[in-house]
Coordinates of C-alpha atoms and ligand atoms in Angstrom, one line a residue:
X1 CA 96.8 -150.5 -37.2
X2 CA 94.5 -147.6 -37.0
X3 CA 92.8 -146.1 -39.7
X4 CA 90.6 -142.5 -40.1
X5 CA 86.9 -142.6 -41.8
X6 CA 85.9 -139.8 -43.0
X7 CA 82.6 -139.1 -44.1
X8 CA 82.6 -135.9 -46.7
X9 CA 81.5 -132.4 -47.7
X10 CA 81.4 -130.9 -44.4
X11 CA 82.8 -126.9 -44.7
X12 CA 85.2 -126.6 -42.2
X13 CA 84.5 -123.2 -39.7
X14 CA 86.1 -122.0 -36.5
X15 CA 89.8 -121.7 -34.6
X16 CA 93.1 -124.3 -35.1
X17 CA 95.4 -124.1 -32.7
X18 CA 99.0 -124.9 -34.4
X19 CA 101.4 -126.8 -32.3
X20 CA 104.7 -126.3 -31.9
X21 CA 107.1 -127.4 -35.1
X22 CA 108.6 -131.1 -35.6
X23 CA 111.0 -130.0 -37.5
X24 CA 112.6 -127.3 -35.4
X25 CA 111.6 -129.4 -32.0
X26 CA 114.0 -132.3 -33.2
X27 CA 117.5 -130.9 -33.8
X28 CA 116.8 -128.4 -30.3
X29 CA 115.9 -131.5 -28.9
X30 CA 119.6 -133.2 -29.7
X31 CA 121.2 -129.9 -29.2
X32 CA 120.7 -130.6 -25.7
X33 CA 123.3 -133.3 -26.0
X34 CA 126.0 -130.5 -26.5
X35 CA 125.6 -129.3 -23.2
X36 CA 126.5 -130.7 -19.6
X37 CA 123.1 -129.5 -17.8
X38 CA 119.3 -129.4 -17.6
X39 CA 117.8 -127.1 -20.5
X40 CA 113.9 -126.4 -20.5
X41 CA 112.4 -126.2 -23.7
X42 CA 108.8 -124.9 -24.7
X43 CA 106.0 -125.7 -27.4
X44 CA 106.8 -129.3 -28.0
X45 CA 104.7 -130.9 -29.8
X46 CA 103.4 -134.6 -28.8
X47 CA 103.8 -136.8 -31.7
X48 CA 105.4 -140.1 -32.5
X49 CA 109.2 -138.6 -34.1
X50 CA 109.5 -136.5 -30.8
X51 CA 108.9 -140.3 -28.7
X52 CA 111.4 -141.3 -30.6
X53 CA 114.0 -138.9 -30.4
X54 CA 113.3 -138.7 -26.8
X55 CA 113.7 -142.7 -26.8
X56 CA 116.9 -142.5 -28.6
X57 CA 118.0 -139.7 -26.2
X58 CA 117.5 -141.6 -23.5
X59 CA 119.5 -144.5 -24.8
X60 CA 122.3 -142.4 -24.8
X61 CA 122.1 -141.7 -21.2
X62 CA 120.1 -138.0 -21.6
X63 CA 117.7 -137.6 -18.6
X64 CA 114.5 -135.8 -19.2
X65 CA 111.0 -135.1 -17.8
X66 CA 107.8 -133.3 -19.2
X67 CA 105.9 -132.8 -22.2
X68 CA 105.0 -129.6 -24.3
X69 CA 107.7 -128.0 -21.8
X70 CA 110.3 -130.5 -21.6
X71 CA 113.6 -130.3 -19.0
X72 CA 116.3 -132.1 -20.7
X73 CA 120.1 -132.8 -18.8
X74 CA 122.6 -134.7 -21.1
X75 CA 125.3 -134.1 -18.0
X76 CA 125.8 -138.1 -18.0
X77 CA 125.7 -139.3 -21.7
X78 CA 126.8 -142.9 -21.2
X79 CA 126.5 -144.1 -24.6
X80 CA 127.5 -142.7 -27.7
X81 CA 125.6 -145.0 -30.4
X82 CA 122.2 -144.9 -32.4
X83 CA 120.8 -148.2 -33.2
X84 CA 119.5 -149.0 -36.6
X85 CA 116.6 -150.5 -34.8
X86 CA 115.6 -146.7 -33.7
X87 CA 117.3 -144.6 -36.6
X88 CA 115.6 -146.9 -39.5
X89 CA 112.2 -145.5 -37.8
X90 CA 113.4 -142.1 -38.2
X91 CA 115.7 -140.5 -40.7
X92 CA 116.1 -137.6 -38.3
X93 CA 118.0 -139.5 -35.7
X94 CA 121.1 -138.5 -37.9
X95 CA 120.6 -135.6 -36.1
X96 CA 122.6 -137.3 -32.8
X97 CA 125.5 -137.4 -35.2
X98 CA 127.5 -133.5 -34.9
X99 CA 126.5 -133.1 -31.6
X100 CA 127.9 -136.4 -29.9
X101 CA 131.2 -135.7 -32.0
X102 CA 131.3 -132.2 -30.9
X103 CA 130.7 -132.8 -27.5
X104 CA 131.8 -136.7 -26.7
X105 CA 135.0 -136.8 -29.7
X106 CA 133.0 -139.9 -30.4
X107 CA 129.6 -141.4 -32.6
X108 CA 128.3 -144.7 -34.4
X109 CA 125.2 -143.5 -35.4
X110 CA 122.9 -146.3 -38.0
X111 CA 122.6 -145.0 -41.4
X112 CA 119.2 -144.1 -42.2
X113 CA 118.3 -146.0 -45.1
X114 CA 116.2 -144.8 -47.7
X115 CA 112.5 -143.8 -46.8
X116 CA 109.0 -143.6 -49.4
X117 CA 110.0 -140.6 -50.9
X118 CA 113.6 -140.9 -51.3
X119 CA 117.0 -142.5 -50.6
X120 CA 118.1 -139.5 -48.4
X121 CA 122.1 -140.2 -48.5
X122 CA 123.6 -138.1 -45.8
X123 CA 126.6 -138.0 -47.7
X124 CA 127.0 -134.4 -47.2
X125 CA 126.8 -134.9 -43.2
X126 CA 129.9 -136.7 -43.4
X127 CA 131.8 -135.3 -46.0
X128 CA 131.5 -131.9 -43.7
X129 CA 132.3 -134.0 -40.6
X130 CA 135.3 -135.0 -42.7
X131 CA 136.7 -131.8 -43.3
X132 CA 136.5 -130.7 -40.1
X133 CA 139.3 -133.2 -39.0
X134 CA 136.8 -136.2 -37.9
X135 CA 137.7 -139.6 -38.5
X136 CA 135.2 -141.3 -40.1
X137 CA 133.7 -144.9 -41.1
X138 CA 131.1 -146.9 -42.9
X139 CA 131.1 -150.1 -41.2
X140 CA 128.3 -152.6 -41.0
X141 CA 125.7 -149.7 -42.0
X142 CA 126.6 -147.3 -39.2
X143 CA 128.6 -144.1 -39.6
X144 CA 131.4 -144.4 -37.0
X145 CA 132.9 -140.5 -36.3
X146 CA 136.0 -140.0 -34.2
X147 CA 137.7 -137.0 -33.5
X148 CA 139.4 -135.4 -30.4
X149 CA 138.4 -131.8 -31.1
X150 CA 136.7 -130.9 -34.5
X151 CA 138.6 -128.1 -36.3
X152 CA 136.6 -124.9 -38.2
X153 CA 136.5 -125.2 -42.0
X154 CA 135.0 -123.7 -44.6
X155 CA 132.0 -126.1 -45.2
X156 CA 130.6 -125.6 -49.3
X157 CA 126.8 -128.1 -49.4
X158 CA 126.3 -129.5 -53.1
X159 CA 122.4 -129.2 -52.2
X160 CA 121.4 -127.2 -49.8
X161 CA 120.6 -129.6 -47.1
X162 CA 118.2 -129.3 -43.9
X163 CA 119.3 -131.6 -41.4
X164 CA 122.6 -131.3 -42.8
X165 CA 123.1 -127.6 -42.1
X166 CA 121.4 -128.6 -38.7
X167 CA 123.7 -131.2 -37.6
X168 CA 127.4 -129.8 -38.9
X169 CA 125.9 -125.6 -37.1
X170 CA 125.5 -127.7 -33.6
X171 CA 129.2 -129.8 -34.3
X172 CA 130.7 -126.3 -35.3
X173 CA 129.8 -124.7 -31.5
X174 CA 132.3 -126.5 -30.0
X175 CA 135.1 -126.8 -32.7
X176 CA 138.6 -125.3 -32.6
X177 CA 138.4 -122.1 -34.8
X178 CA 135.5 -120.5 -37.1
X179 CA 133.3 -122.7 -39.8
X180 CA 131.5 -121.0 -42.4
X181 CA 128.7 -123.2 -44.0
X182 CA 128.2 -122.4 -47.4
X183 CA 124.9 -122.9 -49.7
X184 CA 123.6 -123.4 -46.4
X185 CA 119.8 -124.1 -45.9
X186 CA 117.9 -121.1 -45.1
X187 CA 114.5 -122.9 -43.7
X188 CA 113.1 -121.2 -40.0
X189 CA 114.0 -124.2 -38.4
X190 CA 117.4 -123.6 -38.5
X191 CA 117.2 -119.9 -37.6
X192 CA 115.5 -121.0 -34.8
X193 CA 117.6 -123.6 -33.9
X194 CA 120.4 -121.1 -34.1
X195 CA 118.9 -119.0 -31.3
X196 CA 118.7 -121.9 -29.2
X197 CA 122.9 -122.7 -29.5
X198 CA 123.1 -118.6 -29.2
X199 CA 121.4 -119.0 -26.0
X200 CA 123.4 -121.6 -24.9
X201 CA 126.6 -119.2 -25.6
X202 CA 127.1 -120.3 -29.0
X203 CA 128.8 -117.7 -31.0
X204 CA 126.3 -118.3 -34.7
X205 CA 126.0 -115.4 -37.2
X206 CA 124.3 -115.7 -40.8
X207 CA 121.1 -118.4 -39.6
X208 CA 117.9 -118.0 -42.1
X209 CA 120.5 -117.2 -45.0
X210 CA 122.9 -119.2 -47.3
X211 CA 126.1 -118.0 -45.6
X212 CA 126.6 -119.0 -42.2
X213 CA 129.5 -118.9 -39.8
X214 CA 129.7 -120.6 -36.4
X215 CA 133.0 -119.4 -34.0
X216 CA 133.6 -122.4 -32.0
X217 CA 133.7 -122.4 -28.4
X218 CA 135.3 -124.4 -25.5
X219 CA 131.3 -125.2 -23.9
X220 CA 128.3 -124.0 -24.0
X221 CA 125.5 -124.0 -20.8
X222 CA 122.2 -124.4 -20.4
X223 CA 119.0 -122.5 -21.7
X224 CA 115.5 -121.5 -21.6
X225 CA 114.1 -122.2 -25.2
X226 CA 110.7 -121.6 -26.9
X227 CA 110.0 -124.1 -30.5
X228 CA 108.5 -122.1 -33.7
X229 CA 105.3 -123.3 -34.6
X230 CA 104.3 -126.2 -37.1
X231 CA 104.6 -124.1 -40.8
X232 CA 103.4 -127.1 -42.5
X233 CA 100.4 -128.4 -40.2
X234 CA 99.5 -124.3 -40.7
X235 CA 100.1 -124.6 -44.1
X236 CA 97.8 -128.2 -44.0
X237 CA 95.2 -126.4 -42.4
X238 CA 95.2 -123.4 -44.3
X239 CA 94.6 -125.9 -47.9
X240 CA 91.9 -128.0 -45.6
X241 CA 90.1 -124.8 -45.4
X242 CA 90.0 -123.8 -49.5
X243 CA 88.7 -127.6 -50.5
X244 CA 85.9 -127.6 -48.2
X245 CA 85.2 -123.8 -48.9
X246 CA 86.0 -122.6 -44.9
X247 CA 86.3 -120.4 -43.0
X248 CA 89.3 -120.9 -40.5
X249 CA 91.3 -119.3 -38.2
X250 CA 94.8 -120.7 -37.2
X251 CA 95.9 -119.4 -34.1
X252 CA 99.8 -119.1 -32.7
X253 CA 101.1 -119.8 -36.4
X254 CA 104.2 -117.4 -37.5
X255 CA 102.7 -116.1 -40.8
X256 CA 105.8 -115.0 -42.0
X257 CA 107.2 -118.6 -42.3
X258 CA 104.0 -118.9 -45.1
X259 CA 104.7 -116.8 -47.7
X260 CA 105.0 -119.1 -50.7
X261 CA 102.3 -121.4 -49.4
X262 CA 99.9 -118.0 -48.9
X263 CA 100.8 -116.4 -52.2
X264 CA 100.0 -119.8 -54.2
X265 CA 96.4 -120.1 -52.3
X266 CA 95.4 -116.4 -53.4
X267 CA 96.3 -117.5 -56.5
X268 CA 94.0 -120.2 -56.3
X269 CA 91.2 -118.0 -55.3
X270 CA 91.3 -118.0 -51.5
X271 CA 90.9 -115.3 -49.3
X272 CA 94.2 -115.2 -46.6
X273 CA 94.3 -112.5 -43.9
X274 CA 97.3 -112.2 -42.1
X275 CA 96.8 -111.0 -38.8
X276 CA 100.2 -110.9 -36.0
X277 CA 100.4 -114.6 -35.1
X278 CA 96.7 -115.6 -36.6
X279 CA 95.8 -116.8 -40.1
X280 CA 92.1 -116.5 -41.4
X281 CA 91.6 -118.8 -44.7
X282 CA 88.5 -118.8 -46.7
X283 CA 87.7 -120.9 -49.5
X284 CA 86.5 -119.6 -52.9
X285 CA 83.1 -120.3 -55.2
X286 CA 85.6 -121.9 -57.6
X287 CA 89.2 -122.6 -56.9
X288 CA 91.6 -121.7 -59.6
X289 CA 93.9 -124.2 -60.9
X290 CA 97.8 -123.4 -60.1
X291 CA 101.3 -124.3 -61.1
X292 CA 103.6 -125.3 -58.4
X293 CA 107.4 -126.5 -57.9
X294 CA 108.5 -127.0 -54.7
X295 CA 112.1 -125.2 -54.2
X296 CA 114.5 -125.1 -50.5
X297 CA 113.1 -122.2 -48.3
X298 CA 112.1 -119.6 -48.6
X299 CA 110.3 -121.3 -52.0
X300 CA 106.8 -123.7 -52.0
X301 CA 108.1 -126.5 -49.4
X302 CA 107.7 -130.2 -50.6
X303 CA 106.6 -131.1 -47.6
X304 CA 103.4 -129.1 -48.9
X305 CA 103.1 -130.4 -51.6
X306 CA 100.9 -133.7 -51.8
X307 CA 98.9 -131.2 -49.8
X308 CA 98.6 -128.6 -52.6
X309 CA 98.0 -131.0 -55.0
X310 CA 94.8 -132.6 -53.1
X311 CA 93.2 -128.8 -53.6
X312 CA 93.9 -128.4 -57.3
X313 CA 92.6 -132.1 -57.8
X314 CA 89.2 -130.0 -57.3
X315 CA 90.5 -126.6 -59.7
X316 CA 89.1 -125.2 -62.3
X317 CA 91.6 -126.4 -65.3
X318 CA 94.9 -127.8 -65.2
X319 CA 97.9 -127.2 -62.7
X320 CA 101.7 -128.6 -62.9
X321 CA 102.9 -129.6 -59.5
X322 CA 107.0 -130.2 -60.0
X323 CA 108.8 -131.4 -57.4
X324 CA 112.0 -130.9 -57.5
X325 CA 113.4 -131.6 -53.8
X326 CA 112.9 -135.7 -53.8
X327 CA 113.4 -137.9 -56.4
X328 CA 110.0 -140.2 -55.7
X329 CA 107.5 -137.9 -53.7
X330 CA 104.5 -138.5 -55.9
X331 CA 103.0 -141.9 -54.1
X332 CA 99.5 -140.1 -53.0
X333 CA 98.9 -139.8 -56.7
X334 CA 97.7 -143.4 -57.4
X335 CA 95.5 -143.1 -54.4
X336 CA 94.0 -139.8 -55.1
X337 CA 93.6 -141.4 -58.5
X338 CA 91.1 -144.1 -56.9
X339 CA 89.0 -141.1 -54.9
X340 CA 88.3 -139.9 -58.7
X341 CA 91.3 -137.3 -59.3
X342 CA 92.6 -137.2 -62.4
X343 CA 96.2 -137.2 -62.2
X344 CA 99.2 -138.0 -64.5
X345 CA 102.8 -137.8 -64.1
X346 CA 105.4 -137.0 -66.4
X347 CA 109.1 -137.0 -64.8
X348 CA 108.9 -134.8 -61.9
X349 CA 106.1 -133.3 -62.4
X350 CA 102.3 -134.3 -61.7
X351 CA 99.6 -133.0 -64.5
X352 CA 96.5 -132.2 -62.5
X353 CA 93.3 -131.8 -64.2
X354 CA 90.6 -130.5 -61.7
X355 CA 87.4 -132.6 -61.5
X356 CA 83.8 -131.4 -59.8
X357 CA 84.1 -134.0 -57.4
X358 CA 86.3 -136.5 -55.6
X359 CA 84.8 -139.5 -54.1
X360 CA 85.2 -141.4 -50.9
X361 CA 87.3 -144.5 -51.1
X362 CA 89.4 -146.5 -49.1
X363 CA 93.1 -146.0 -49.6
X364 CA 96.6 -146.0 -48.0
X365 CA 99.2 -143.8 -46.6
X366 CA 102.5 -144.2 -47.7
X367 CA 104.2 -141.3 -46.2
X368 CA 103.5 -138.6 -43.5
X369 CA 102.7 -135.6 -45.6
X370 CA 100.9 -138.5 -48.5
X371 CA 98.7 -139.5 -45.5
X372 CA 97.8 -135.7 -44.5
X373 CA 97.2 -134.9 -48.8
X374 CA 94.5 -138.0 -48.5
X375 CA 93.0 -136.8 -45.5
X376 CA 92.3 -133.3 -47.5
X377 CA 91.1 -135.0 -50.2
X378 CA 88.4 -137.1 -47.5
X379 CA 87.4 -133.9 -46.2
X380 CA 86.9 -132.7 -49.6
X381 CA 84.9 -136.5 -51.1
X382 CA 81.5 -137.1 -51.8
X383 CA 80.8 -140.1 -49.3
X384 CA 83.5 -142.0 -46.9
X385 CA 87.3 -142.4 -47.0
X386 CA 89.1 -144.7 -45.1
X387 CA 92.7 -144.1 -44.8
X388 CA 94.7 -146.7 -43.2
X389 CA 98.4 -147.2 -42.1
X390 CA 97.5 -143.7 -39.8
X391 CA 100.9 -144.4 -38.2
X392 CA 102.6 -142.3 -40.4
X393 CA 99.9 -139.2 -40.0
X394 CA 100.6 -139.2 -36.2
X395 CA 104.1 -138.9 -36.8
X396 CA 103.9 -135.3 -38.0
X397 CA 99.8 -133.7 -36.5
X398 CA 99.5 -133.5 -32.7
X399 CA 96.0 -135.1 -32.6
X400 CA 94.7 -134.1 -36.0
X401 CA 91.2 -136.0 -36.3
X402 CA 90.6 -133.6 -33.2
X403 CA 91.6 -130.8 -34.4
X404 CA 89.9 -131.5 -37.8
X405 CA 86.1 -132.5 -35.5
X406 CA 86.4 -129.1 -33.7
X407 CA 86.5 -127.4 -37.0
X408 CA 83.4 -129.2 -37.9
X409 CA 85.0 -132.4 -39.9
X410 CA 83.4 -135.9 -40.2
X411 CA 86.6 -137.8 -39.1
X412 CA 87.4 -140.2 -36.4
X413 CA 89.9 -143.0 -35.4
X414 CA 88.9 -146.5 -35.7
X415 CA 91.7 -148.4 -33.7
X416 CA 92.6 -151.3 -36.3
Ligands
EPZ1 C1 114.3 -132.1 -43.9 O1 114.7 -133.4 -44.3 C2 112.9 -132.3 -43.3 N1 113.0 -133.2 -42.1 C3 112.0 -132.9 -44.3 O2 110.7 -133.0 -43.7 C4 111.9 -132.0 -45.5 O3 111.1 -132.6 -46.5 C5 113.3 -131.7 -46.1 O4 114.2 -131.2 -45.0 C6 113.3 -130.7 -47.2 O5 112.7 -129.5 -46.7 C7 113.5 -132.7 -40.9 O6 113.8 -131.5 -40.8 C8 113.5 -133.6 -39.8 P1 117.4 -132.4 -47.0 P2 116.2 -133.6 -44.7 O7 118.7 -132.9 -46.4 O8 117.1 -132.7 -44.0 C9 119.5 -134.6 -50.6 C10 108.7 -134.1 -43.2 O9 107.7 -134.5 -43.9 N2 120.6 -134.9 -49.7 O10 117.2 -130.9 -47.0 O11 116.5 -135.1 -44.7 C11 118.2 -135.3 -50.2 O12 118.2 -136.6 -50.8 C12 110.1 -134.3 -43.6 O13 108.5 -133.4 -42.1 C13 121.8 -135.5 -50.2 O14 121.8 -135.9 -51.4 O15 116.2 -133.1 -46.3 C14 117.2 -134.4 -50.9 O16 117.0 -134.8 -52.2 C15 110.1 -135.2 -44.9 N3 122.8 -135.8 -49.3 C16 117.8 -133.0 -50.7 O17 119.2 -133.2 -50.5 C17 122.8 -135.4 -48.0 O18 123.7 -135.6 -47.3 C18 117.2 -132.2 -49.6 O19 117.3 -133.0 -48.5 C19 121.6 -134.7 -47.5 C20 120.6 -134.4 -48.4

């Protein structure tokens, strides 16, 4: 397995170019599986969940060539099942689920399993499947969905869900009748992914708020799609530049996906410029210690925050970090714990007293936004930090020990 060494105290300086979002690319990738014909899609980003989607695409019978622009044709599904051996890689897979009902009036789709930070039921996936008429199953740990056409409903979330919203918008295109989704998840992926059904003659009004209704068609064709970019690598990026006291530009970022994350780091003493699609961070003297709790969009995203809490390891005083989106999303604590931080948790929340200085160490990522919060923290270290079990980074940043060298970083990859 690889692992990243990182050698310390270098200030990072110069241009980021943010790639295009994993987290929108993945359901516009499986939307593709609603429509019987070859859709081109833009700013994909190359990293290990998109292989996978792609591979579990294909092993439905969806043809596709290319890379960052990718033509995709799901005329000829031939299969309509997800295997636990690809889902249990990637929780996201349940994202197959509302399209190959809508479209095919059949799934059997692996649950998910837990993951690091959480046992991420998709309970809600399938109690919405349910009420829009679909049969459906728990057998042998797969979700088995049946139903000759889904039906509209009204659609009410418990917790506003991400993926769920996602998968039950691209089932509702094709149902018989209008669904409204209600506490609906409001994150840009999904506004974005919205666009992409519209454009495929999807009839969705409401995306980016928490009311969203979707009048079902009888098919929808084939588009010409662009993918947001990466909020959180921007957001990664932008927190990379106040702990080594930067100066950074991101380029092609949407700053207006960032407004919790750039409000928090002025708090903190940073200096954020928002200019059209370009970020310039720099880092303060002394960063300020903050209090965080990471809320559903358009609040601080938890996928930020092992991130956040790597720069107020080095505050002045003491920060709160509560997170308050997964029940067990606190694992990078232990290890930024052993590169000096001191760090104590109390129920959901972390208690972070800043330190003068973190040191190097060699610890382990656990999770993909854990592994990114310990690369931080290496940038930040006196001396070297080897992070191993770098899997789970490359699932998430498109080539980040690159990007993080041409900003001035120590960092390379040792293949393990
Ligand atoms: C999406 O996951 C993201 N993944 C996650 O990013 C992100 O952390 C999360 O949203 C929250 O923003 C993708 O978009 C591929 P949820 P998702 O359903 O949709 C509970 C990353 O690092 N819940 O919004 O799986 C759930 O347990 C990843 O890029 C149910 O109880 O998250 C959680 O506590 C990590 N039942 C809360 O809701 C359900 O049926 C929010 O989860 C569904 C969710």
């Amino acid at each position: 397995m690889d692992k990243m060494v990182i050698n310390g105290g270098k200030r990072l300086e110069g241009e980021v170019r943010i790639s295009g979002a994993k987290n929108a690319a993945l359901p516009v990738l499986t939307s593709a599986l609603l429509v019987g014909g070859c859709s081109t899609f833009h700013n994909i980003p190359d990293l290990l969940d998109i292989k996978t989607i792609k591979k579990l695409l294909r092993s439905l019978g969806v043809r596709m060539e290319g890379g960052e622009t990718l033509r995709i044709d799901a005329s000829g599904i031939t299969h309509c099942e997800a295997s636990y051996d690809l889902v249990r890689t990637m929780r996201a897979s349940i994202l197959v689920l509302g399209p190959l009902v809508a479209r095919m009036g059949e799934a059997r789709v692996s649950l998910p399993g837990g993951c690091a930070i959480g046992a991420r039921p998709v309970n809600l996936h399938i109690k919405a499947l349910q009420e829009m008429g679909a049969e459906v199953t728990l057998k042998e740990g797969y979700v088995e969905a049946k139903a000759s056409r889904l039906k509209g409903a009204e659609i009410y979330f418990d917790i506003s869900t991400v993926t769920g919203t996602e998968n039950i918008m691209m089932a509702a295109t094709l149902a018989e009748g209008t669904t409204t989704l209600k506490n609906a998840a409001r994150e840009p992926e999904i506004v974005n992914l919205a666009e992409v059904l519209n454009g495929m003659g999807a009839r969705i009004h409401g995306a980016g708020n928490d009311v969203i209704t979707i009048e079902g068609v009888e098919r929808l064709h084939p588009v010409e799609a662009t993918v947001i970019p990466d909020r959180i690598e921007a957001g990664t990026f932008l927190i990379a530049a106040g702990m080594t006291g930067g100066d950074v530009r991101l380029i092609g970022c949407d700053p207006l996906h960032l407004d919790a994350p750039i409000a928090k780091l002025r708090d903190a003493g940073m200096r954020v410029d928002a200019e059209g699609k370009t970020i310039r961070a720099r880092g303060a003297e002394t960063l300020r210690s903050v209090d965080v709790k990471t809320l559903p969009y358009p609040g601080f995203a938890t996928d930020l925050q092992a991130q956040i809490m790597a720069l107020t390891a080095l505050a002045d005083g003491l920060s709160v970090i509560t997170e308050t989106v997964f029940e067990n999303r606190f694992m990078h604590v232990s290890e930024m714990v052993r590169m000096g931080a001191d760090i104590t948790i109390q129920g959901t929340s972390a208690i972070v007293r800043g330190v003068p200085k973190l040191r190097g160490a060699p610890v382990m990522a656990t999770d993909l936004r854990a592994s990114a919060s310990l690369i931080l923290a290496g940038l930040a270290a006196e001396g070297t930090t080897v992070l191993s079990r770098v899997y789970h980074i490359d699932r998430g940043y498109q080539e980040i020990e690159k990007k993080l060298s041409a900003l001035g970083a120590d960092i390379r990859r040792v293949p393990g």
